[in-house]
Each structure stands twice: as C-alpha cells, then as structure tokens.
Amino acid sequence: MATDFGIYIHVPYCRSKCLYCDFYSVAGRHDGTAYAEALLREFVARRHILDDTSGPYTLYIGGGTPSLLDTDIIRRLCSEISESIGHAPVETTIEVNPEDVTRAKSHEWRQAGINRVSMGVQSLVDAELRRVGRRHDAARARDAFAILRDDFDNVSLDMMFGLPLQGVDTLARTIDGFLTMNPEHISAYSLMYEEGTPLTHLRDKGSIPETPDEICLEMYRQVSGRLADAGYVHYELSNYARPGYESRHNTLYWEGKPYLGLGPGAHSYDGGRRRYAMKPDVRGYVASTSPEALLCTEELGDTELREEMVMTRLRLRDGLDLQLFETRFGYDALRALLRRAQPHVAAGNLLHKKNRIALSSHGVMISDTVISDLF
C-alpha cells in the first residue's frame, strides 16, 4: 500500500527579520532563479529517500517569506516537482505575508497549482505588530485576506498570543477580526523567546516585559474556547480547522510519515530511522553542485522513536494508537507507557478510551508536563 508523504521547500529570504524569529532566513536581496535551480538539483539528488512516490503527497512552500519569490519561479517549482513525481499533490500550500499579497500574485499562485494559502497575520492590533517587527498593519491584513478569498477556498491565518504588552482584551480584538474574516484554518501560537533573537535581547535588558505564564494560559483558553464556539475543530495543540480543512501536510509530521525537506535549514525524515538536516547556509547551498555534501544525517534509536511517537501523536486530538505503539515497540514498552500514564489518567489530564490515550481539555493546557512525564 502506497504511503502518504510530504515535500517541503524552504525559502530563506525575508525583507527584514521579525524580532522573535529563529527560523533560518536572510534579509536583503536574493537571486530567486539561482535558488530555484539549487532546489531542483537537490530534489533530483535526494528524492530517493522517498521509497514509494505513487501515493498521495503534499507540497508546502514555507520560509522565510516565499511570497517574495517571483510567481514564475513558484510555478516552475510546482510543475517540475509534479512532473518528476508523476502526479500532482493533493494539497499545495504557500506561506505569504500580507504586504506581499496583490490581486495579480494571488491569481498567479492559483494558476501555479497552489490550492492552500497560509498567511502570517499574528495580530490585528497595530501596536502589537509594531512591537515584534511585523511590516503590515491590521488593515493590510484584512485587505490581503479579501484578495486571497477571490482565488482560494482554503486559507489559513496565523495568530500569536503572549505578545509584549498584549492583554486578554486586545487578544479578543484579534480573535473577533479572525472570526469576521472566517478562514478555513487558524494556527495560534504562544510567543517563544528563542535564544539569540532580538526580542529575547530586548526582554533580557528590560526593554519589554514577558507575559506571565498564567496570562498566556488564560489567553490559550480564550483562543480555544472562542474558536470552538465558532465551529472550529481543535485537531492539534496549536491548530484549529473547519471540518475537512485540517492541514494535510503538517499532519504528516505528527503522524510520523516520510517527508523530503529541500533548501538550507530544511529537515527530512525517511519514515524509518533516519533524519536529515541541510546545513543552514544559503550561499554555500546555491553554489554547491553536490547538495548531499551539505547534509547531516541522524540515525534514531528505539528510545528516540518511542518518545517521538508519544510526543507527536499526543499533539493530535485523536491521540496515540496504543495498538500501533505495541506493534512497533513491543508489549513491555506498552506496559511501561501505560504505567507512566496512569497518574495523569486518574487526574483527568489524559483520556484512555478503547485503544487510545489522548489529552483531555485540561491536559491540553499542561501538555508539556504530561508528555514529558510519559518519557
């Protein structure tokens, strides 16, 4: 039986870096044509990690800021990969920023084969956007969504909570705006202060306050409750969708399916024991005639595979299939897992139904603690 798989294309270019971002990207000018050539060289050299390409697959163009690339480059990447695989993806997503969205680009993305757009809005309060270095304002985000809506019936919007000086009341304004726009999918992330980012530096020198954990938890409850009331399914810890609009590509990651990541800083997984990471060096990547020479390979042991399965499956609403866990790791491993899970089942943090364990609505709020206790 053919296995689902994903292909991820990393576009490491931005006009400027957001203050909180620790993804690999570079700001300034770029040569999109040379970069596309390098991506396609890597695809040809590395597609062999996908043993069977006859099954359904997804294509995700992320970044960085993919909406900076010329649309003819996007079209070429989509068409050449589809032609090489032999069939089109079931879902093709591009990440965009509101300031890049025009009617012409939206039409051309659709014509290139894109059928899902993920737009980074983060907030609909202008002061909050400015504090974290976003380049758009709330009005531009709304206008961009209206443009995309003319071409796409599957649009995802990102929001963030725990932003500097954000309150539960201002978060409510963003949620109200999102619900008015009525996207098919919403991703909601708590702001993380990653080491080495400008935002972390500002926090550490006292220029901005970090939102207390209890306020972030209340914000998470507000997001989850409001979106549930509006009919969104909370299918993954940070993701909400209208029924049938769950992200197929991201679900591949959480279900442990194979995926091929292309571009500097991108990661891949063969579906078994091997993970790969491409060196985050865009100049070296574009110049290289042998992309595999820039690749790091990691061999996963049984403990790593078990813990990763627990961690990723419990992010999902459906939770962990215990029969599948036993099939892969044996009865003793299953008994040990259930023994560690029992206190959280008794406390109501985990639900044990039939052959699955899943986070309860309360367990979702303390998911990091619950999951780490199962390791």
mmCIF file of C-alpha atoms in Angstrom:
data_model
loop_
_atom_site.group_PDB
_atom_site.id
_atom_site.type_symbol
_atom_site.label_atom_id
_atom_site.label_comp_id
_atom_site.label_asym_id
_atom_site.label_seq_id
_atom_site.Cartn_x
_atom_site.Cartn_y
_atom_site.Cartn_z
ATOM 1 C CA MET A 1 0.000 0.000 0.000
ATOM 2 C CA ALA A 2 1.386 3.401 -1.027
ATOM 3 C CA THR A 3 2.377 5.696 1.836
ATOM 4 C CA ASP A 4 1.456 9.363 2.082
ATOM 5 C CA PHE A 5 4.469 11.663 2.025
ATOM 6 C CA GLY A 6 5.294 15.342 2.009
ATOM 7 C CA ILE A 7 7.699 17.653 0.234
ATOM 8 C CA TYR A 8 8.731 20.854 1.970
ATOM 9 C CA ILE A 9 10.515 23.724 0.193
ATOM 10 C CA HIS A 10 12.259 26.246 2.429
ATOM 11 C CA VAL A 11 12.586 29.790 1.079
ATOM 12 C CA PRO A 12 15.109 31.504 3.389
ATOM 13 C CA TYR A 13 14.562 35.089 2.228
ATOM 14 C CA CYS A 14 12.883 37.963 4.066
ATOM 15 C CA ARG A 15 12.700 41.710 3.584
ATOM 16 C CA SER A 16 13.604 42.039 7.249
ATOM 17 C CA LYS A 17 13.626 39.656 10.213
ATOM 18 C CA CYS A 18 10.779 39.705 12.734
ATOM 19 C CA LEU A 19 12.151 40.280 16.225
ATOM 20 C CA TYR A 20 11.020 36.877 17.544
ATOM 21 C CA CYS A 21 12.028 34.693 14.598
ATOM 22 C CA ASP A 22 14.692 31.990 14.945
ATOM 23 C CA PHE A 23 13.956 30.174 11.673
ATOM 24 C CA TYR A 24 16.843 30.217 9.225
ATOM 25 C CA SER A 25 16.432 33.157 6.861
ATOM 26 C CA VAL A 26 18.449 36.065 5.494
ATOM 27 C CA ALA A 27 17.275 39.609 4.871
ATOM 28 C CA GLY A 28 18.018 41.622 1.759
ATOM 29 C CA ARG A 29 18.368 40.962 -1.957
ATOM 30 C CA HIS A 30 18.236 37.488 -3.443
ATOM 31 C CA ASP A 31 18.517 35.656 -6.751
ATOM 32 C CA GLY A 32 15.343 33.595 -6.919
ATOM 33 C CA THR A 33 16.267 31.955 -10.219
ATOM 34 C CA ALA A 34 19.600 30.641 -8.922
ATOM 35 C CA TYR A 35 17.913 29.471 -5.755
ATOM 36 C CA ALA A 36 15.233 27.567 -7.701
ATOM 37 C CA GLU A 37 17.958 25.830 -9.714
ATOM 38 C CA ALA A 38 19.621 24.735 -6.465
ATOM 39 C CA LEU A 39 16.323 23.441 -5.065
ATOM 40 C CA LEU A 40 15.665 21.360 -8.147
ATOM 41 C CA ARG A 41 19.232 19.987 -8.077
ATOM 42 C CA GLU A 42 18.677 18.884 -4.509
ATOM 43 C CA PHE A 43 15.309 17.352 -5.352
ATOM 44 C CA VAL A 44 16.836 15.219 -8.106
ATOM 45 C CA ALA A 45 19.738 14.176 -5.866
ATOM 46 C CA ARG A 46 17.663 13.318 -2.789
ATOM 47 C CA ARG A 47 14.223 12.141 -3.864
ATOM 48 C CA HIS A 48 15.467 8.578 -3.366
ATOM 49 C CA ILE A 49 14.723 8.839 0.383
ATOM 50 C CA LEU A 50 11.069 8.584 -0.633
ATOM 51 C CA ASP A 51 10.924 4.858 -1.372
ATOM 52 C CA ASP A 52 7.466 4.935 -2.945
ATOM 53 C CA THR A 53 6.154 8.068 -4.666
ATOM 54 C CA SER A 54 2.964 6.503 -6.008
ATOM 55 C CA GLY A 55 0.872 7.585 -3.017
ATOM 56 C CA PRO A 56 -0.792 10.915 -2.316
ATOM 57 C CA TYR A 57 1.551 13.692 -1.297
ATOM 58 C CA THR A 58 1.576 17.289 -0.170
ATOM 59 C CA LEU A 59 3.791 20.184 -1.202
ATOM 60 C CA TYR A 60 4.459 23.002 1.259
ATOM 61 C CA ILE A 61 6.418 26.151 0.360
ATOM 62 C CA GLY A 62 7.467 27.817 3.601
ATOM 63 C CA GLY A 63 10.063 30.146 4.945
ATOM 64 C CA GLY A 64 11.271 32.765 5.385
ATOM 65 C CA THR A 65 8.933 34.564 3.042
ATOM 66 C CA PRO A 66 8.006 32.532 -0.073
ATOM 67 C CA SER A 67 5.701 35.329 -1.261
ATOM 68 C CA LEU A 68 8.859 37.323 -2.092
ATOM 69 C CA LEU A 69 9.686 34.935 -4.959
ATOM 70 C CA ASP A 70 8.553 35.789 -8.469
ATOM 71 C CA THR A 71 5.425 33.842 -9.313
ATOM 72 C CA ASP A 72 7.032 32.280 -12.386
ATOM 73 C CA ILE A 73 9.584 30.666 -10.044
ATOM 74 C CA ILE A 74 6.786 29.287 -7.865
ATOM 75 C CA ARG A 75 5.092 27.928 -10.986
ATOM 76 C CA ARG A 76 8.297 26.257 -12.141
ATOM 77 C CA LEU A 77 8.961 24.592 -8.798
ATOM 78 C CA CYS A 78 5.426 23.242 -8.580
ATOM 79 C CA SER A 79 5.306 21.971 -12.153
ATOM 80 C CA GLU A 80 8.747 20.335 -12.256
ATOM 81 C CA ILE A 81 8.253 18.516 -8.976
ATOM 82 C CA SER A 82 4.800 17.295 -10.049
ATOM 83 C CA GLU A 83 6.131 16.134 -13.408
ATOM 84 C CA SER A 84 9.016 14.283 -11.759
ATOM 85 C CA ILE A 85 6.741 12.564 -9.219
ATOM 86 C CA GLY A 86 4.244 11.714 -11.945
ATOM 87 C CA HIS A 87 1.134 13.204 -10.368
ATOM 88 C CA ALA A 88 0.006 16.404 -8.665
ATOM 89 C CA PRO A 89 -0.018 16.970 -4.896
ATOM 90 C CA VAL A 90 -3.309 16.619 -3.064
ATOM 91 C CA GLU A 91 -2.502 19.829 -1.167
ATOM 92 C CA THR A 92 -0.103 22.608 -2.172
ATOM 93 C CA THR A 93 0.426 25.358 0.394
ATOM 94 C CA ILE A 94 2.351 28.606 0.185
ATOM 95 C CA GLU A 95 3.143 30.833 3.151
ATOM 96 C CA VAL A 96 2.615 34.532 2.477
ATOM 97 C CA ASN A 97 2.908 37.838 4.298
ATOM 98 C CA PRO A 98 0.035 40.345 3.988
ATOM 99 C CA GLU A 99 2.233 43.087 2.499
ATOM 100 C CA ASP A 100 3.154 40.839 -0.458
ATOM 101 C CA VAL A 101 -0.392 39.910 -1.474
ATOM 102 C CA THR A 102 -1.674 41.537 -4.666
ATOM 103 C CA ARG A 103 -4.508 40.535 -6.982
ATOM 104 C CA ALA A 104 -2.023 39.608 -9.694
ATOM 105 C CA LYS A 105 0.083 37.440 -7.375
ATOM 106 C CA SER A 106 -2.971 35.743 -5.906
ATOM 107 C CA HIS A 107 -4.252 34.797 -9.379
ATOM 108 C CA GLU A 108 -0.813 33.567 -10.428
ATOM 109 C CA TRP A 109 -0.331 31.470 -7.291
ATOM 110 C CA ARG A 110 -3.622 29.777 -8.034
ATOM 111 C CA GLN A 111 -2.661 29.189 -11.665
ATOM 112 C CA ALA A 112 0.655 27.690 -10.499
ATOM 113 C CA GLY A 113 -1.249 24.928 -8.697
ATOM 114 C CA ILE A 114 -1.373 26.382 -5.179
ATOM 115 C CA ASN A 115 -4.668 25.395 -3.519
ATOM 116 C CA ARG A 116 -3.999 26.487 0.074
ATOM 117 C CA VAL A 117 -2.527 29.712 1.461
ATOM 118 C CA SER A 118 -1.164 30.254 4.963
ATOM 119 C CA MET A 119 -0.861 33.936 5.879
ATOM 120 C CA GLY A 120 1.091 35.228 8.863
ATOM 121 C CA VAL A 121 -1.139 37.851 10.473
ATOM 122 C CA GLN A 122 -0.206 37.308 14.168
ATOM 123 C CA SER A 123 -2.324 40.198 15.498
ATOM 124 C CA LEU A 124 -4.934 42.698 14.368
ATOM 125 C CA VAL A 125 -3.729 45.321 16.850
ATOM 126 C CA ASP A 126 -1.261 47.657 15.150
ATOM 127 C CA ALA A 127 0.765 48.449 18.277
ATOM 128 C CA GLU A 128 1.347 44.727 18.906
ATOM 129 C CA LEU A 129 2.500 44.202 15.330
ATOM 130 C CA ARG A 130 4.977 47.071 15.559
ATOM 131 C CA ARG A 131 6.465 45.765 18.823
ATOM 132 C CA VAL A 132 7.547 42.496 17.199
ATOM 133 C CA GLY A 133 8.738 43.994 13.907
ATOM 134 C CA ARG A 134 5.918 42.981 11.575
ATOM 135 C CA ARG A 135 5.730 45.047 8.385
ATOM 136 C CA HIS A 136 1.953 45.102 7.904
ATOM 137 C CA ASP A 137 -0.891 46.628 9.873
ATOM 138 C CA ALA A 138 -4.357 45.261 10.616
ATOM 139 C CA ALA A 139 -5.971 46.999 7.644
ATOM 140 C CA ARG A 140 -3.416 45.491 5.249
ATOM 141 C CA ALA A 141 -4.045 42.019 6.696
ATOM 142 C CA ARG A 142 -7.792 42.359 6.130
ATOM 143 C CA ASP A 143 -7.286 43.640 2.584
ATOM 144 C CA ALA A 144 -4.893 40.794 1.784
ATOM 145 C CA PHE A 145 -7.367 38.226 3.067
ATOM 146 C CA ALA A 146 -10.125 39.698 0.887
ATOM 147 C CA ILE A 147 -7.853 39.429 -2.155
ATOM 148 C CA LEU A 148 -6.941 35.809 -1.395
ATOM 149 C CA ARG A 149 -10.585 34.918 -0.855
ATOM 150 C CA ASP A 150 -11.315 35.683 -4.524
ATOM 151 C CA ASP A 151 -8.955 32.869 -5.578
ATOM 152 C CA PHE A 152 -8.779 30.414 -2.687
ATOM 153 C CA ASP A 153 -11.360 28.492 -0.689
ATOM 154 C CA ASN A 154 -8.721 27.195 1.745
ATOM 155 C CA VAL A 155 -6.937 29.961 3.650
ATOM 156 C CA SER A 156 -5.156 29.610 6.983
ATOM 157 C CA LEU A 157 -4.310 32.552 9.250
ATOM 158 C CA ASP A 158 -1.638 32.589 11.961
ATOM 159 C CA MET A 159 -2.141 34.418 15.246
ATOM 160 C CA MET A 160 0.159 34.784 18.253
ATOM 161 C CA PHE A 161 -0.605 35.327 21.922
ATOM 162 C CA GLY A 162 1.644 36.364 24.779
ATOM 163 C CA LEU A 163 2.990 39.251 22.688
ATOM 164 C CA PRO A 164 4.692 42.114 24.574
ATOM 165 C CA LEU A 165 2.072 44.240 26.358
ATOM 166 C CA GLN A 166 -0.749 42.215 24.803
ATOM 167 C CA GLY A 167 -3.751 41.770 27.054
ATOM 168 C CA VAL A 168 -6.675 39.389 27.116
ATOM 169 C CA ASP A 169 -8.818 42.297 25.866
ATOM 170 C CA THR A 170 -6.602 43.075 22.866
ATOM 171 C CA LEU A 171 -6.305 39.377 22.027
ATOM 172 C CA ALA A 172 -10.108 39.335 21.920
ATOM 173 C CA ARG A 173 -9.977 42.040 19.228
ATOM 174 C CA THR A 174 -7.735 39.835 17.107
ATOM 175 C CA ILE A 175 -9.987 36.806 17.612
ATOM 176 C CA ASP A 176 -13.037 38.912 16.683
ATOM 177 C CA GLY A 177 -11.312 40.003 13.488
ATOM 178 C CA PHE A 178 -10.294 36.469 12.568
ATOM 179 C CA LEU A 179 -13.837 35.192 13.075
ATOM 180 C CA THR A 180 -15.191 38.013 10.922
ATOM 181 C CA MET A 181 -12.816 37.010 8.105
ATOM 182 C CA ASN A 182 -13.857 33.364 8.618
ATOM 183 C CA PRO A 183 -10.790 31.447 7.339
ATOM 184 C CA GLU A 184 -10.910 27.678 6.982
ATOM 185 C CA HIS A 185 -7.938 27.193 9.303
ATOM 186 C CA ILE A 186 -6.324 29.092 12.179
ATOM 187 C CA SER A 187 -2.963 28.428 13.813
ATOM 188 C CA ALA A 188 -2.463 30.031 17.231
ATOM 189 C CA TYR A 189 0.988 30.076 18.787
ATOM 190 C CA SER A 190 2.307 31.309 22.103
ATOM 191 C CA LEU A 191 5.213 33.701 21.643
ATOM 192 C CA MET A 192 8.509 31.974 22.413
ATOM 193 C CA TYR A 193 11.614 33.894 23.446
ATOM 194 C CA GLU A 194 14.216 31.984 21.491
ATOM 195 C CA GLU A 195 17.887 32.310 22.356
ATOM 196 C CA GLY A 196 19.736 34.844 20.217
ATOM 197 C CA THR A 197 16.711 36.664 18.819
ATOM 198 C CA PRO A 198 16.403 40.470 19.092
ATOM 199 C CA LEU A 199 13.178 40.109 21.084
ATOM 200 C CA THR A 200 14.919 37.981 23.703
ATOM 201 C CA HIS A 201 17.675 40.589 23.916
ATOM 202 C CA LEU A 202 15.089 43.338 24.484
ATOM 203 C CA ARG A 203 13.442 41.268 27.217
ATOM 204 C CA ASP A 204 16.735 40.489 28.920
ATOM 205 C CA LYS A 205 17.753 44.140 29.115
ATOM 206 C CA GLY A 206 14.331 45.112 30.469
ATOM 207 C CA SER A 207 13.025 46.992 27.437
ATOM 208 C CA ILE A 208 9.911 44.825 27.130
ATOM 209 C CA PRO A 209 8.046 42.659 29.664
ATOM 210 C CA GLU A 210 7.438 38.955 29.166
ATOM 211 C CA THR A 211 3.799 37.953 29.554
ATOM 212 C CA PRO A 212 3.393 35.814 32.712
ATOM 213 C CA ASP A 213 2.654 32.124 32.183
ATOM 214 C CA GLU A 214 -0.740 32.344 33.886
ATOM 215 C CA ILE A 215 -1.829 35.112 31.488
ATOM 216 C CA CYS A 216 -0.615 33.085 28.484
ATOM 217 C CA LEU A 217 -2.620 30.126 29.776
ATOM 218 C CA GLU A 218 -5.733 32.299 30.058
ATOM 219 C CA MET A 219 -5.117 33.549 26.508
ATOM 220 C CA TYR A 220 -4.858 29.952 25.281
ATOM 221 C CA ARG A 221 -8.160 29.141 26.968
ATOM 222 C CA GLN A 222 -9.719 32.186 25.337
ATOM 223 C CA VAL A 223 -8.492 31.222 21.864
ATOM 224 C CA SER A 224 -9.571 27.589 22.237
ATOM 225 C CA GLY A 225 -12.975 28.442 23.692
ATOM 226 C CA ARG A 226 -13.848 31.162 21.217
ATOM 227 C CA LEU A 227 -12.799 29.093 18.196
ATOM 228 C CA ALA A 228 -14.643 26.004 19.450
ATOM 229 C CA ASP A 229 -17.802 28.088 19.899
ATOM 230 C CA ALA A 230 -17.393 29.275 16.310
ATOM 231 C CA GLY A 231 -17.262 25.697 14.978
ATOM 232 C CA TYR A 232 -13.523 25.155 14.586
ATOM 233 C CA VAL A 233 -12.154 21.715 15.474
ATOM 234 C CA HIS A 234 -9.125 21.854 17.782
ATOM 235 C CA TYR A 235 -7.403 18.999 15.966
ATOM 236 C CA GLU A 236 -3.837 19.728 17.114
ATOM 237 C CA LEU A 237 -2.417 21.658 20.058
ATOM 238 C CA SER A 238 -1.882 24.870 18.068
ATOM 239 C CA ASN A 239 -4.244 24.304 15.145
ATOM 240 C CA TYR A 240 -7.964 24.740 14.541
ATOM 241 C CA ALA A 241 -9.888 23.969 11.379
ATOM 242 C CA ARG A 242 -13.320 23.869 9.874
ATOM 243 C CA PRO A 243 -14.177 20.159 9.469
ATOM 244 C CA GLY A 244 -12.329 18.795 6.447
ATOM 245 C CA TYR A 245 -9.780 21.637 6.310
ATOM 246 C CA GLU A 246 -7.112 20.241 8.616
ATOM 247 C CA SER A 247 -3.593 20.764 7.243
ATOM 248 C CA ARG A 248 -2.729 17.535 5.451
ATOM 249 C CA HIS A 249 0.947 18.435 5.196
ATOM 250 C CA ASN A 250 1.521 19.221 8.864
ATOM 251 C CA THR A 251 -0.482 16.163 9.860
ATOM 252 C CA LEU A 252 2.106 14.044 8.042
ATOM 253 C CA TYR A 253 4.730 15.290 10.514
ATOM 254 C CA TRP A 254 2.572 14.496 13.534
ATOM 255 C CA GLU A 255 1.724 11.031 12.172
ATOM 256 C CA GLY A 256 5.361 10.130 11.523
ATOM 257 C CA LYS A 257 5.046 9.901 7.734
ATOM 258 C CA PRO A 258 8.081 10.470 5.464
ATOM 259 C CA TYR A 259 8.858 13.891 4.079
ATOM 260 C CA LEU A 260 11.598 15.436 1.983
ATOM 261 C CA GLY A 261 12.770 18.901 3.006
ATOM 262 C CA LEU A 262 14.535 20.996 0.371
ATOM 263 C CA GLY A 263 16.668 24.081 0.970
ATOM 264 C CA PRO A 264 19.187 25.296 3.561
ATOM 265 C CA GLY A 265 17.947 24.659 7.091
ATOM 266 C CA ALA A 266 15.283 22.188 5.931
ATOM 267 C CA HIS A 267 14.783 18.807 7.613
ATOM 268 C CA SER A 268 13.733 15.439 6.171
ATOM 269 C CA TYR A 269 12.610 12.061 7.522
ATOM 270 C CA ASP A 270 12.594 8.758 5.683
ATOM 271 C CA GLY A 271 9.712 7.333 7.738
ATOM 272 C CA GLY A 272 12.004 4.844 9.459
ATOM 273 C CA ARG A 273 15.126 5.585 11.448
ATOM 274 C CA ARG A 274 16.834 8.380 9.536
ATOM 275 C CA ARG A 275 16.503 12.120 9.820
ATOM 276 C CA TYR A 276 18.363 14.629 7.704
ATOM 277 C CA ALA A 277 19.173 18.331 8.080
ATOM 278 C CA MET A 278 20.554 20.573 5.367
ATOM 279 C CA LYS A 279 23.243 22.998 6.510
ATOM 280 C CA PRO A 280 21.732 26.497 7.012
ATOM 281 C CA ASP A 281 23.985 28.280 4.526
ATOM 282 C CA VAL A 282 22.175 29.719 1.540
ATOM 283 C CA ARG A 283 25.309 30.917 -0.276
ATOM 284 C CA GLY A 284 27.001 27.554 0.035
ATOM 285 C CA TYR A 285 23.769 25.804 -0.916
ATOM 286 C CA VAL A 286 23.289 27.785 -4.142
ATOM 287 C CA ALA A 287 26.949 27.383 -5.101
ATOM 288 C CA SER A 288 27.109 23.644 -4.406
ATOM 289 C CA THR A 289 26.880 21.123 -7.221
ATOM 290 C CA SER A 290 26.591 18.318 -4.659
ATOM 291 C CA PRO A 291 23.841 19.234 -2.150
ATOM 292 C CA GLU A 292 24.187 15.933 -0.298
ATOM 293 C CA ALA A 293 27.655 17.071 0.827
ATOM 294 C CA LEU A 294 25.923 19.727 2.967
ATOM 295 C CA LEU A 295 23.611 17.207 4.616
ATOM 296 C CA CYS A 296 23.752 15.950 8.198
ATOM 297 C CA THR A 297 22.236 12.510 8.888
ATOM 298 C CA GLU A 298 20.915 11.266 12.235
ATOM 299 C CA GLU A 299 20.163 7.624 12.999
ATOM 300 C CA LEU A 300 17.312 7.269 15.510
ATOM 301 C CA GLY A 301 17.323 4.603 18.219
ATOM 302 C CA ASP A 302 14.312 2.841 19.737
ATOM 303 C CA THR A 303 14.077 5.232 22.686
ATOM 304 C CA GLU A 304 14.061 8.272 20.418
ATOM 305 C CA LEU A 305 11.448 6.730 18.142
ATOM 306 C CA ARG A 306 9.194 5.801 21.084
ATOM 307 C CA GLU A 307 9.400 9.225 22.664
ATOM 308 C CA GLU A 308 8.845 10.989 19.371
ATOM 309 C CA MET A 309 5.773 8.885 18.649
ATOM 310 C CA VAL A 310 4.304 9.738 22.046
ATOM 311 C CA MET A 311 5.097 13.434 21.677
ATOM 312 C CA THR A 312 3.753 13.897 18.153
ATOM 313 C CA ARG A 313 0.632 11.732 18.466
ATOM 314 C CA LEU A 314 -0.448 13.362 21.715
ATOM 315 C CA ARG A 315 -0.376 16.717 19.948
ATOM 316 C CA LEU A 316 -3.307 15.437 17.905
ATOM 317 C CA ARG A 317 -6.921 15.407 19.040
ATOM 318 C CA ASP A 318 -7.179 11.665 18.285
ATOM 319 C CA GLY A 319 -4.141 10.912 20.434
ATOM 320 C CA LEU A 320 -1.901 7.839 20.438
ATOM 321 C CA ASP A 321 -2.979 4.491 18.986
ATOM 322 C CA LEU A 322 -1.805 2.003 21.623
ATOM 323 C CA GLN A 323 -2.053 -0.999 19.328
ATOM 324 C CA LEU A 324 0.241 0.678 16.814
ATOM 325 C CA PHE A 325 2.626 1.599 19.642
ATOM 326 C CA GLU A 326 2.740 -2.045 20.799
ATOM 327 C CA THR A 327 3.242 -3.315 17.251
ATOM 328 C CA ARG A 328 6.261 -1.071 16.800
ATOM 329 C CA PHE A 329 7.870 -1.275 20.224
ATOM 330 C CA GLY A 330 6.535 -4.384 21.939
ATOM 331 C CA TYR A 331 4.298 -5.284 24.878
ATOM 332 C CA ASP A 332 6.829 -4.359 27.581
ATOM 333 C CA ALA A 333 7.176 -0.844 26.157
ATOM 334 C CA LEU A 334 3.387 -0.502 26.100
ATOM 335 C CA ARG A 335 3.076 -1.637 29.737
ATOM 336 C CA ALA A 336 5.717 0.887 30.786
ATOM 337 C CA LEU A 337 3.926 3.671 28.915
ATOM 338 C CA LEU A 338 0.563 2.848 30.500
ATOM 339 C CA ARG A 339 2.155 2.729 33.947
ATOM 340 C CA ARG A 340 3.551 6.235 33.479
ATOM 341 C CA ALA A 341 0.247 7.434 32.026
ATOM 342 C CA GLN A 342 -1.925 6.146 34.880
ATOM 343 C CA PRO A 343 -1.446 9.111 37.277
ATOM 344 C CA HIS A 344 -2.466 11.521 34.513
ATOM 345 C CA VAL A 345 -5.457 9.359 33.579
ATOM 346 C CA ALA A 346 -6.536 9.391 37.252
ATOM 347 C CA ALA A 347 -6.036 13.169 37.421
ATOM 348 C CA GLY A 348 -8.115 13.716 34.290
ATOM 349 C CA ASN A 349 -5.233 15.026 32.180
ATOM 350 C CA LEU A 350 -5.293 12.004 29.867
ATOM 351 C CA LEU A 351 -8.260 10.116 28.444
ATOM 352 C CA HIS A 352 -7.869 6.348 27.994
ATOM 353 C CA LYS A 353 -10.605 5.137 25.691
ATOM 354 C CA LYS A 354 -10.585 1.788 23.923
ATOM 355 C CA ASN A 355 -7.149 1.538 22.355
ATOM 356 C CA ARG A 356 -6.067 5.185 22.568
ATOM 357 C CA ILE A 357 -4.809 7.746 25.007
ATOM 358 C CA ALA A 358 -5.365 11.428 24.317
ATOM 359 C CA LEU A 359 -5.023 14.711 26.161
ATOM 360 C CA SER A 360 -8.178 15.937 27.867
ATOM 361 C CA SER A 361 -9.248 19.565 27.544
ATOM 362 C CA HIS A 362 -7.428 20.244 30.823
ATOM 363 C CA GLY A 363 -4.433 18.131 29.806
ATOM 364 C CA VAL A 364 -4.003 20.240 26.675
ATOM 365 C CA MET A 365 -3.297 23.229 28.919
ATOM 366 C CA ILE A 366 -0.380 21.424 30.603
ATOM 367 C CA SER A 367 0.619 19.263 27.641
ATOM 368 C CA ASP A 368 4.385 19.774 28.030
ATOM 369 C CA THR A 369 4.301 18.394 31.575
ATOM 370 C CA VAL A 370 2.032 15.469 30.699
ATOM 371 C CA ILE A 371 4.022 14.409 27.668
ATOM 372 C CA SER A 372 7.413 14.684 29.386
ATOM 373 C CA ASP A 373 6.117 12.518 32.256
ATOM 374 C CA LEU A 374 5.448 9.734 29.727
ATOM 375 C CA PHE A 375 9.065 9.539 28.587
#
